[in-house]
Amino acid sequence: GRTPRSPLTRAALPRPVHLLFRLPFPPMLSPAILLVRFSSIGDILLTTPLLRALRARHPAARITMVVRDDLADTLRHNPRLSELVTWPRGGSLRELATELGRAEWTHRLDLHGSLRSRLLRQLMGGSWAGYPKHRWRRTLLIRSGRRYGGALGHVAERYFEAAAGLDVRPDGGPPEFFTSQDAEREADAFLREAGLGNSRPLIALAPGAAHWTKRWPASHWEALVRRLRGGSDLVIVGGGDDHPIGEQLVQAGGGRVANAAGRFSLVGSAVLIKRSRALVAGDTGLLHLATAVGTPVVGLYGPGVEELGFFPYHARARVLQRPLGCRPCSAHGGPRCPLGHHRCLQEILPEEVAQVLAGPIR
């Protein structure tokens, strides 16, 4: 079954490594593949085209993925996996290495390339394969204002280079995310109680972002809500940190907006996005979540540019951005605009977003 259990004692770790589910292991004649990607939501979701290709090419393989425990929902219901192993933030990598080392692996893929994943590799030993992060080219791309460095390639396809020995290639499909019946019932009940999405189209809005420079201004979100509320119902999605701005948008919505930010798990948020005609979001994990459930996306991109490899992948999407010489200012965003103006997102206006939503998103 899929009942969570810990292969380690609670005395061994502050919070133990958890084996969230295990399916029957195939014979060792089939590949036994270990993949490591601790975080974050978007990066993990962008590994799913590789997981799909591995399962299609090696249907009897044992495919095990390691993620951080607070991000387990990204893959909790993914049928491509044989095992999902979670590691607590700040937990013992030595304990994790010991647990993983009890199994035999024909292939070990590091899809993170971080200090932690490299330490795990050293602790476990064995042969590992990674993917090209192009750190120097990325730095050159940023510092030269896109004049040098070139396109790094989409990260979803760069992950495949770690699996070069497994005879897989991208199938042209988007990321995947799998929900649960319980989450679908809960999300549907929320929409019924709010009276949204019945006679009018439902649009999801994700106003949050981990880094300030990736956030569209709150005043723009409010103006967009006022423009859309006459013909659409709106649901705000995101985590607990996004609840306050969600309340602001409820006030601007005239009864046509429900705030689900912080109320649902990632799986529940995925259902709300799946029920929506479109999602408006910044360069965040929820944008990739929408592509993974098949919902069209309007992406608001500031610091991030296509060359960095994190645009929507093989999905119905429209990216709005401004051709400024200061973009990209960083690889992942930051706490403030280096030049103090934040024009990259300030200049994407609510009426432009509303105009895109009025037509088909391809």
mmCIF file of C-alpha atoms in Angstrom:
data_model
loop_
_atom_site.group_PDB
_atom_site.id
_atom_site.type_symbol
_atom_site.label_atom_id
_atom_site.label_comp_id
_atom_site.label_asym_id
_atom_site.label_seq_id
_atom_site.Cartn_x
_atom_site.Cartn_y
_atom_site.Cartn_z
ATOM 1 C CA GLY A 1 0.000 0.000 0.000
ATOM 2 C CA ARG A 2 0.901 3.666 0.146
ATOM 3 C CA THR A 3 0.720 4.183 3.897
ATOM 4 C CA PRO A 4 3.639 6.409 4.973
ATOM 5 C CA ARG A 5 6.237 4.623 7.059
ATOM 6 C CA SER A 6 9.712 5.414 8.238
ATOM 7 C CA PRO A 7 12.564 2.957 7.625
ATOM 8 C CA LEU A 8 14.523 4.752 10.376
ATOM 9 C CA THR A 9 13.771 5.170 14.029
ATOM 10 C CA ARG A 10 12.639 8.551 15.283
ATOM 11 C CA ALA A 11 15.637 8.608 17.595
ATOM 12 C CA ALA A 12 17.927 8.593 14.578
ATOM 13 C CA LEU A 13 16.664 11.865 13.115
ATOM 14 C CA PRO A 14 14.809 14.967 14.334
ATOM 15 C CA ARG A 15 12.289 14.113 11.615
ATOM 16 C CA PRO A 16 12.863 10.765 9.953
ATOM 17 C CA VAL A 17 13.324 10.031 6.294
ATOM 18 C CA HIS A 18 10.020 8.692 5.035
ATOM 19 C CA LEU A 19 9.291 6.095 2.405
ATOM 20 C CA LEU A 20 5.909 7.382 1.243
ATOM 21 C CA PHE A 21 5.050 4.417 -0.916
ATOM 22 C CA ARG A 22 6.597 1.295 -2.335
ATOM 23 C CA LEU A 23 5.279 -0.850 -5.151
ATOM 24 C CA PRO A 24 6.480 -4.438 -5.649
ATOM 25 C CA PHE A 25 10.078 -4.435 -6.889
ATOM 26 C CA PRO A 26 10.762 -5.886 -10.349
ATOM 27 C CA PRO A 27 13.549 -8.400 -10.921
ATOM 28 C CA MET A 28 17.030 -6.879 -10.903
ATOM 29 C CA LEU A 29 17.334 -7.675 -14.623
ATOM 30 C CA SER A 30 15.362 -4.456 -15.072
ATOM 31 C CA PRO A 31 16.957 -1.088 -14.257
ATOM 32 C CA ALA A 32 16.859 0.146 -10.685
ATOM 33 C CA ILE A 33 16.932 3.922 -11.082
ATOM 34 C CA LEU A 34 17.487 6.427 -8.282
ATOM 35 C CA LEU A 35 16.704 10.089 -8.992
ATOM 36 C CA VAL A 36 17.423 12.957 -6.593
ATOM 37 C CA ARG A 37 15.769 16.366 -6.828
ATOM 38 C CA PHE A 38 15.159 17.889 -3.400
ATOM 39 C CA SER A 39 13.312 21.062 -4.489
ATOM 40 C CA SER A 40 11.489 23.183 -5.636
ATOM 41 C CA ILE A 41 7.908 22.761 -6.938
ATOM 42 C CA GLY A 42 8.581 23.884 -10.498
ATOM 43 C CA ASP A 43 11.915 22.097 -10.778
ATOM 44 C CA ILE A 44 10.439 18.829 -9.530
ATOM 45 C CA LEU A 45 7.450 19.092 -11.869
ATOM 46 C CA LEU A 46 9.836 19.614 -14.765
ATOM 47 C CA THR A 47 11.395 16.218 -14.025
ATOM 48 C CA THR A 48 8.108 14.469 -14.828
ATOM 49 C CA PRO A 49 8.626 14.282 -18.609
ATOM 50 C CA LEU A 50 11.770 12.268 -17.814
ATOM 51 C CA LEU A 51 9.884 10.061 -15.349
ATOM 52 C CA ARG A 52 7.228 9.408 -17.985
ATOM 53 C CA ALA A 53 9.852 8.504 -20.591
ATOM 54 C CA LEU A 54 11.702 6.207 -18.180
ATOM 55 C CA ARG A 55 8.528 4.302 -17.336
ATOM 56 C CA ALA A 56 7.544 4.007 -21.006
ATOM 57 C CA ARG A 57 10.987 2.739 -22.061
ATOM 58 C CA HIS A 58 11.527 0.513 -19.003
ATOM 59 C CA PRO A 59 8.073 -0.593 -17.828
ATOM 60 C CA ALA A 60 9.443 -3.108 -15.293
ATOM 61 C CA ALA A 61 12.069 -0.772 -13.808
ATOM 62 C CA ARG A 62 12.264 0.212 -10.150
ATOM 63 C CA ILE A 63 12.149 4.020 -10.295
ATOM 64 C CA THR A 64 12.773 5.808 -6.986
ATOM 65 C CA MET A 65 12.681 9.573 -6.481
ATOM 66 C CA VAL A 66 14.013 11.529 -3.498
ATOM 67 C CA VAL A 67 12.426 14.916 -2.723
ATOM 68 C CA ARG A 68 12.246 17.201 0.295
ATOM 69 C CA ASP A 69 9.409 16.175 2.585
ATOM 70 C CA ASP A 70 7.475 19.462 2.360
ATOM 71 C CA LEU A 71 7.342 19.063 -1.433
ATOM 72 C CA ALA A 72 6.200 15.445 -1.533
ATOM 73 C CA ASP A 73 2.804 16.426 -2.969
ATOM 74 C CA THR A 74 4.478 17.185 -6.292
ATOM 75 C CA LEU A 75 4.923 13.444 -6.888
ATOM 76 C CA ARG A 76 2.794 11.768 -4.196
ATOM 77 C CA HIS A 77 0.263 10.337 -6.674
ATOM 78 C CA ASN A 78 2.562 9.919 -9.690
ATOM 79 C CA PRO A 79 2.103 6.381 -11.085
ATOM 80 C CA ARG A 80 5.425 6.489 -12.958
ATOM 81 C CA LEU A 81 7.272 5.973 -9.674
ATOM 82 C CA SER A 82 7.874 2.755 -7.767
ATOM 83 C CA GLU A 83 8.970 4.619 -4.640
ATOM 84 C CA LEU A 84 8.869 8.160 -3.325
ATOM 85 C CA VAL A 85 11.394 8.868 -0.568
ATOM 86 C CA THR A 86 11.245 12.158 1.335
ATOM 87 C CA TRP A 87 14.058 13.927 3.145
ATOM 88 C CA PRO A 88 13.377 16.555 5.838
ATOM 89 C CA ARG A 89 14.857 20.004 5.308
ATOM 90 C CA GLY A 90 17.910 20.158 7.552
ATOM 91 C CA GLY A 91 17.839 16.398 8.164
ATOM 92 C CA SER A 92 20.810 14.065 8.149
ATOM 93 C CA LEU A 93 22.170 13.336 4.697
ATOM 94 C CA ARG A 94 24.243 10.553 6.210
ATOM 95 C CA GLU A 95 21.083 8.804 7.395
ATOM 96 C CA LEU A 96 19.513 9.285 3.985
ATOM 97 C CA ALA A 97 22.619 7.873 2.282
ATOM 98 C CA THR A 98 22.587 4.876 4.611
ATOM 99 C CA GLU A 99 18.932 4.167 3.874
ATOM 100 C CA LEU A 100 19.329 4.518 0.107
ATOM 101 C CA GLY A 101 22.525 2.480 0.215
ATOM 102 C CA ARG A 102 20.602 -0.573 1.394
ATOM 103 C CA ALA A 103 19.288 -1.042 -2.133
ATOM 104 C CA GLU A 104 21.181 -1.856 -5.302
ATOM 105 C CA TRP A 105 21.017 0.727 -8.079
ATOM 106 C CA THR A 106 21.902 0.297 -11.710
ATOM 107 C CA HIS A 107 21.588 4.049 -12.347
ATOM 108 C CA ARG A 108 21.927 7.029 -9.999
ATOM 109 C CA LEU A 109 20.762 10.392 -11.406
ATOM 110 C CA ASP A 110 21.464 13.692 -9.657
ATOM 111 C CA LEU A 111 18.849 16.104 -11.021
ATOM 112 C CA HIS A 112 19.703 18.827 -8.518
ATOM 113 C CA GLY A 113 23.427 19.482 -8.756
ATOM 114 C CA SER A 114 23.504 21.271 -5.388
ATOM 115 C CA LEU A 115 25.974 21.079 -2.516
ATOM 116 C CA ARG A 116 23.565 18.760 -0.683
ATOM 117 C CA SER A 117 23.086 16.405 -3.612
ATOM 118 C CA ARG A 118 26.835 16.270 -4.230
ATOM 119 C CA LEU A 119 27.416 15.443 -0.560
ATOM 120 C CA LEU A 120 24.803 12.687 -0.797
ATOM 121 C CA ARG A 121 26.664 11.299 -3.791
ATOM 122 C CA GLN A 122 29.920 11.242 -1.844
ATOM 123 C CA LEU A 123 28.301 9.552 1.137
ATOM 124 C CA MET A 124 26.642 6.873 -1.003
ATOM 125 C CA GLY A 125 29.484 6.304 -3.418
ATOM 126 C CA GLY A 126 28.944 4.554 -6.724
ATOM 127 C CA SER A 127 28.637 5.980 -10.200
ATOM 128 C CA TRP A 128 26.358 9.001 -10.687
ATOM 129 C CA ALA A 129 25.186 11.008 -13.684
ATOM 130 C CA GLY A 130 24.127 14.656 -13.597
ATOM 131 C CA TYR A 131 22.704 17.222 -15.974
ATOM 132 C CA PRO A 132 24.342 20.388 -17.323
ATOM 133 C CA LYS A 133 23.507 23.442 -15.210
ATOM 134 C CA HIS A 134 25.733 25.677 -17.375
ATOM 135 C CA ARG A 135 26.680 27.854 -14.415
ATOM 136 C CA TRP A 136 29.358 29.827 -16.251
ATOM 137 C CA ARG A 137 27.184 30.347 -19.319
ATOM 138 C CA ARG A 138 24.278 31.366 -17.108
ATOM 139 C CA THR A 139 26.458 33.919 -15.315
ATOM 140 C CA LEU A 140 27.713 35.248 -18.654
ATOM 141 C CA LEU A 141 24.150 35.449 -19.964
ATOM 142 C CA ILE A 142 23.050 37.505 -16.950
ATOM 143 C CA ARG A 143 26.054 39.797 -16.748
ATOM 144 C CA SER A 144 26.132 40.487 -20.480
ATOM 145 C CA GLY A 145 22.415 41.275 -20.692
ATOM 146 C CA ARG A 146 21.830 38.237 -22.986
ATOM 147 C CA ARG A 147 24.534 39.256 -25.460
ATOM 148 C CA TYR A 148 26.668 36.229 -24.600
ATOM 149 C CA GLY A 149 26.081 32.790 -23.170
ATOM 150 C CA GLY A 150 23.341 31.689 -25.554
ATOM 151 C CA ALA A 151 20.231 29.667 -24.767
ATOM 152 C CA LEU A 152 20.912 27.052 -22.101
ATOM 153 C CA GLY A 153 18.145 24.729 -23.280
ATOM 154 C CA HIS A 154 14.981 23.964 -21.361
ATOM 155 C CA VAL A 155 15.756 22.331 -18.025
ATOM 156 C CA ALA A 156 13.107 19.635 -18.638
ATOM 157 C CA GLU A 157 15.211 18.424 -21.576
ATOM 158 C CA ARG A 158 18.555 18.958 -19.872
ATOM 159 C CA TYR A 159 17.428 16.454 -17.231
ATOM 160 C CA PHE A 160 17.412 13.810 -19.958
ATOM 161 C CA GLU A 161 21.178 14.141 -20.288
ATOM 162 C CA ALA A 162 21.520 12.572 -16.836
ATOM 163 C CA ALA A 163 19.681 9.534 -18.245
ATOM 164 C CA ALA A 164 21.837 9.208 -21.353
ATOM 165 C CA GLY A 165 22.529 5.545 -20.560
ATOM 166 C CA LEU A 166 18.859 4.640 -20.351
ATOM 167 C CA ASP A 167 17.826 5.201 -23.974
ATOM 168 C CA VAL A 168 15.129 7.811 -23.351
ATOM 169 C CA ARG A 169 14.257 11.041 -25.090
ATOM 170 C CA PRO A 170 11.552 13.696 -24.671
ATOM 171 C CA ASP A 171 8.161 12.689 -26.059
ATOM 172 C CA GLY A 172 6.973 16.249 -26.750
ATOM 173 C CA GLY A 173 4.490 16.237 -23.891
ATOM 174 C CA PRO A 174 4.164 18.654 -20.958
ATOM 175 C CA PRO A 175 4.880 17.980 -17.284
ATOM 176 C CA GLU A 176 2.447 15.792 -15.348
ATOM 177 C CA PHE A 177 0.659 16.140 -12.036
ATOM 178 C CA PHE A 178 -1.774 13.611 -10.582
ATOM 179 C CA THR A 179 -4.517 14.548 -8.124
ATOM 180 C CA SER A 180 -6.602 12.441 -5.754
ATOM 181 C CA GLN A 181 -10.338 11.866 -5.431
ATOM 182 C CA ASP A 182 -10.347 13.337 -1.930
ATOM 183 C CA ALA A 183 -8.680 16.540 -3.150
ATOM 184 C CA GLU A 184 -11.113 16.785 -6.062
ATOM 185 C CA ARG A 185 -14.129 16.451 -3.765
ATOM 186 C CA GLU A 186 -12.742 19.063 -1.353
ATOM 187 C CA ALA A 187 -11.933 21.584 -4.088
ATOM 188 C CA ASP A 188 -15.266 21.075 -5.833
ATOM 189 C CA ALA A 189 -17.101 21.582 -2.530
ATOM 190 C CA PHE A 190 -15.181 24.829 -1.999
ATOM 191 C CA LEU A 191 -16.249 26.144 -5.410
ATOM 192 C CA ARG A 192 -19.882 25.123 -4.848
ATOM 193 C CA GLU A 193 -19.959 26.830 -1.461
ATOM 194 C CA ALA A 194 -18.463 29.991 -2.992
ATOM 195 C CA GLY A 195 -20.945 29.814 -5.874
ATOM 196 C CA LEU A 196 -18.195 30.108 -8.468
ATOM 197 C CA GLY A 197 -17.571 28.443 -11.795
ATOM 198 C CA ASN A 198 -21.117 27.313 -12.495
ATOM 199 C CA SER A 199 -22.613 29.718 -15.036
ATOM 200 C CA ARG A 200 -19.477 31.769 -15.683
ATOM 201 C CA PRO A 201 -15.923 30.815 -16.635
ATOM 202 C CA LEU A 202 -13.509 30.342 -13.752
ATOM 203 C CA ILE A 203 -10.053 31.926 -13.869
ATOM 204 C CA ALA A 204 -7.325 31.154 -11.327
ATOM 205 C CA LEU A 205 -4.922 33.842 -10.139
ATOM 206 C CA ALA A 206 -1.591 33.125 -8.420
ATOM 207 C CA PRO A 207 -0.301 36.463 -7.123
ATOM 208 C CA GLY A 208 2.522 35.070 -4.984
ATOM 209 C CA ALA A 209 6.162 34.266 -5.693
ATOM 210 C CA ALA A 210 9.081 33.197 -3.545
ATOM 211 C CA HIS A 211 11.120 36.254 -4.555
ATOM 212 C CA TRP A 212 9.886 39.846 -4.603
ATOM 213 C CA THR A 213 11.271 40.630 -8.064
ATOM 214 C CA LYS A 214 9.045 37.905 -9.542
ATOM 215 C CA ARG A 215 5.840 39.395 -8.092
ATOM 216 C CA TRP A 216 3.497 41.431 -10.241
ATOM 217 C CA PRO A 217 2.478 44.570 -8.285
ATOM 218 C CA ALA A 218 -0.536 44.162 -5.984
ATOM 219 C CA SER A 219 -2.187 47.208 -7.556
ATOM 220 C CA HIS A 220 -2.007 45.475 -10.970
ATOM 221 C CA TRP A 221 -3.652 42.343 -9.559
ATOM 222 C CA GLU A 222 -6.456 44.473 -8.077
ATOM 223 C CA ALA A 223 -6.983 46.265 -11.383
ATOM 224 C CA LEU A 224 -7.069 42.933 -13.224
ATOM 225 C CA VAL A 225 -9.712 41.602 -10.828
ATOM 226 C CA ARG A 226 -11.870 44.681 -11.398
ATOM 227 C CA ARG A 227 -11.606 44.148 -15.152
ATOM 228 C CA LEU A 228 -12.428 40.425 -15.040
ATOM 229 C CA ARG A 229 -15.165 40.312 -12.405
ATOM 230 C CA GLY A 230 -17.876 41.409 -14.839
ATOM 231 C CA GLY A 231 -17.611 38.241 -16.937
ATOM 232 C CA SER A 232 -15.606 35.680 -14.972
ATOM 233 C CA ASP A 233 -15.408 34.078 -11.571
ATOM 234 C CA LEU A 234 -11.994 34.180 -9.924
ATOM 235 C CA VAL A 235 -10.186 31.944 -7.457
ATOM 236 C CA ILE A 236 -6.933 32.903 -5.732
ATOM 237 C CA VAL A 237 -4.444 30.049 -5.337
ATOM 238 C CA GLY A 238 -1.160 29.855 -3.472
ATOM 239 C CA GLY A 239 0.320 29.163 -0.072
ATOM 240 C CA GLY A 240 -0.281 30.668 3.328
ATOM 241 C CA ASP A 241 1.993 33.633 2.610
ATOM 242 C CA ASP A 242 -0.314 34.582 -0.272
ATOM 243 C CA HIS A 243 -3.474 34.686 1.849
ATOM 244 C CA PRO A 244 -3.235 38.431 2.687
ATOM 245 C CA ILE A 245 -3.047 39.551 -0.942
ATOM 246 C CA GLY A 246 -5.815 37.065 -1.676
ATOM 247 C CA GLU A 247 -7.991 38.933 0.817
ATOM 248 C CA GLN A 248 -7.166 42.209 -0.926
ATOM 249 C CA LEU A 249 -8.344 40.720 -4.205
ATOM 250 C CA VAL A 250 -11.541 39.426 -2.604
ATOM 251 C CA GLN A 251 -12.303 43.014 -1.578
ATOM 252 C CA ALA A 252 -11.722 44.158 -5.163
ATOM 253 C CA GLY A 253 -13.819 41.340 -6.600
ATOM 254 C CA GLY A 254 -17.340 42.406 -5.731
ATOM 255 C CA GLY A 255 -18.391 38.925 -4.621
ATOM 256 C CA ARG A 256 -16.942 37.135 -7.646
ATOM 257 C CA VAL A 257 -13.613 36.137 -6.021
ATOM 258 C CA ALA A 258 -12.813 33.329 -3.554
ATOM 259 C CA ASN A 259 -9.524 33.166 -1.676
ATOM 260 C CA ALA A 260 -8.150 29.613 -1.568
ATOM 261 C CA ALA A 261 -4.537 30.679 -0.858
ATOM 262 C CA GLY A 262 -3.261 28.779 2.152
ATOM 263 C CA ARG A 263 -6.435 26.716 2.450
ATOM 264 C CA PHE A 264 -5.451 23.792 0.218
ATOM 265 C CA SER A 265 -2.497 21.506 -0.211
ATOM 266 C CA LEU A 266 -0.683 21.538 -3.523
ATOM 267 C CA VAL A 267 -2.965 18.732 -4.692
ATOM 268 C CA GLY A 268 -6.082 20.749 -3.848
ATOM 269 C CA SER A 269 -4.660 23.831 -5.555
ATOM 270 C CA ALA A 270 -3.978 21.689 -8.619
ATOM 271 C CA VAL A 271 -7.658 20.686 -8.743
ATOM 272 C CA LEU A 272 -8.774 24.325 -8.543
ATOM 273 C CA ILE A 273 -6.385 25.221 -11.368
ATOM 274 C CA LYS A 274 -7.556 22.206 -13.369
ATOM 275 C CA ARG A 275 -11.160 23.389 -13.038
ATOM 276 C CA SER A 276 -10.187 26.843 -14.350
ATOM 277 C CA ARG A 277 -10.237 28.098 -17.921
ATOM 278 C CA ALA A 278 -6.810 29.695 -17.395
ATOM 279 C CA LEU A 279 -4.253 30.600 -14.749
ATOM 280 C CA VAL A 280 -2.492 33.955 -14.466
ATOM 281 C CA ALA A 281 0.809 33.596 -12.626
ATOM 282 C CA GLY A 282 4.339 34.841 -12.392
ATOM 283 C CA ASP A 283 7.455 32.765 -12.951
ATOM 284 C CA THR A 284 6.583 30.316 -10.173
ATOM 285 C CA GLY A 285 5.917 26.675 -9.422
ATOM 286 C CA LEU A 286 2.147 27.151 -9.785
ATOM 287 C CA LEU A 287 2.678 28.188 -13.393
ATOM 288 C CA HIS A 288 4.294 24.805 -14.075
ATOM 289 C CA LEU A 289 1.573 23.119 -12.018
ATOM 290 C CA ALA A 290 -0.999 24.543 -14.422
ATOM 291 C CA THR A 291 0.871 23.196 -17.429
ATOM 292 C CA ALA A 292 1.008 19.817 -15.673
ATOM 293 C CA VAL A 293 -2.802 19.625 -15.289
ATOM 294 C CA GLY A 294 -3.501 20.958 -18.784
ATOM 295 C CA THR A 295 -4.739 24.448 -17.921
ATOM 296 C CA PRO A 296 -3.687 27.316 -20.227
ATOM 297 C CA VAL A 297 -1.321 29.817 -18.644
ATOM 298 C CA VAL A 298 -0.693 33.542 -18.887
ATOM 299 C CA GLY A 299 2.838 33.919 -17.528
ATOM 300 C CA LEU A 300 4.143 37.241 -16.215
ATOM 301 C CA TYR A 301 7.932 37.128 -16.497
ATOM 302 C CA GLY A 302 10.251 39.742 -15.022
ATOM 303 C CA PRO A 303 13.819 38.704 -14.138
ATOM 304 C CA GLY A 304 13.556 35.358 -15.944
ATOM 305 C CA VAL A 305 14.114 35.028 -19.684
ATOM 306 C CA GLU A 306 13.557 32.112 -22.050
ATOM 307 C CA GLU A 307 17.262 31.446 -22.489
ATOM 308 C CA LEU A 308 17.521 30.338 -18.849
ATOM 309 C CA GLY A 309 15.277 27.350 -19.611
ATOM 310 C CA PHE A 310 12.290 27.785 -17.281
ATOM 311 C CA PHE A 311 9.513 28.970 -19.594
ATOM 312 C CA PRO A 312 6.298 26.895 -19.806
ATOM 313 C CA TYR A 313 7.175 23.539 -21.352
ATOM 314 C CA HIS A 314 5.109 22.172 -24.249
ATOM 315 C CA ALA A 315 1.926 23.761 -22.954
ATOM 316 C CA ARG A 316 -0.781 26.190 -23.968
ATOM 317 C CA ALA A 317 0.817 29.331 -22.660
ATOM 318 C CA ARG A 318 1.329 32.998 -23.398
ATOM 319 C CA VAL A 319 4.290 34.681 -21.752
ATOM 320 C CA LEU A 320 4.129 38.450 -21.250
ATOM 321 C CA GLN A 321 7.468 40.214 -20.836
ATOM 322 C CA ARG A 322 9.266 43.432 -21.652
ATOM 323 C CA PRO A 323 12.396 43.718 -23.846
ATOM 324 C CA LEU A 324 14.568 45.503 -21.304
ATOM 325 C CA GLY A 325 18.342 45.507 -21.345
ATOM 326 C CA CYS A 326 18.452 44.826 -17.591
ATOM 327 C CA ARG A 327 16.797 41.421 -18.021
ATOM 328 C CA PRO A 328 17.761 38.961 -16.691
ATOM 329 C CA CYS A 329 19.025 40.547 -13.501
ATOM 330 C CA SER A 330 19.378 37.179 -11.743
ATOM 331 C CA ALA A 331 18.784 33.480 -12.258
ATOM 332 C CA HIS A 332 16.107 33.037 -9.594
ATOM 333 C CA GLY A 333 14.874 36.495 -8.604
ATOM 334 C CA GLY A 334 15.711 38.463 -5.484
ATOM 335 C CA PRO A 335 14.417 40.716 -2.685
ATOM 336 C CA ARG A 336 14.629 43.979 -4.656
ATOM 337 C CA CYS A 337 15.107 45.359 -8.143
ATOM 338 C CA PRO A 338 18.862 46.082 -8.584
ATOM 339 C CA LEU A 339 17.990 49.313 -10.425
ATOM 340 C CA GLY A 340 15.120 50.303 -8.166
ATOM 341 C CA HIS A 341 12.382 50.589 -10.825
ATOM 342 C CA HIS A 342 11.051 47.029 -11.362
ATOM 343 C CA ARG A 343 9.971 48.016 -14.869
ATOM 344 C CA CYS A 344 10.060 44.410 -16.073
ATOM 345 C CA LEU A 345 6.771 43.716 -14.248
ATOM 346 C CA GLN A 346 5.473 47.242 -13.594
ATOM 347 C CA GLU A 347 5.126 47.762 -17.358
ATOM 348 C CA ILE A 348 3.020 44.630 -17.940
ATOM 349 C CA LEU A 349 -0.400 46.248 -17.561
ATOM 350 C CA PRO A 350 -3.652 44.656 -16.378
ATOM 351 C CA GLU A 351 -5.454 45.540 -19.600
ATOM 352 C CA GLU A 352 -2.876 43.561 -21.574
ATOM 353 C CA VAL A 353 -3.439 40.498 -19.409
ATOM 354 C CA ALA A 354 -7.220 40.856 -19.711
ATOM 355 C CA GLN A 355 -6.914 41.115 -23.484
ATOM 356 C CA VAL A 356 -4.944 37.857 -23.634
ATOM 357 C CA LEU A 357 -7.530 36.123 -21.426
ATOM 358 C CA ALA A 358 -10.324 37.280 -23.748
ATOM 359 C CA GLY A 359 -9.040 35.060 -26.553
ATOM 360 C CA PRO A 360 -7.742 31.513 -26.951
ATOM 361 C CA ILE A 361 -4.369 30.787 -25.333
ATOM 362 C CA ARG A 362 -2.174 28.633 -27.516
#
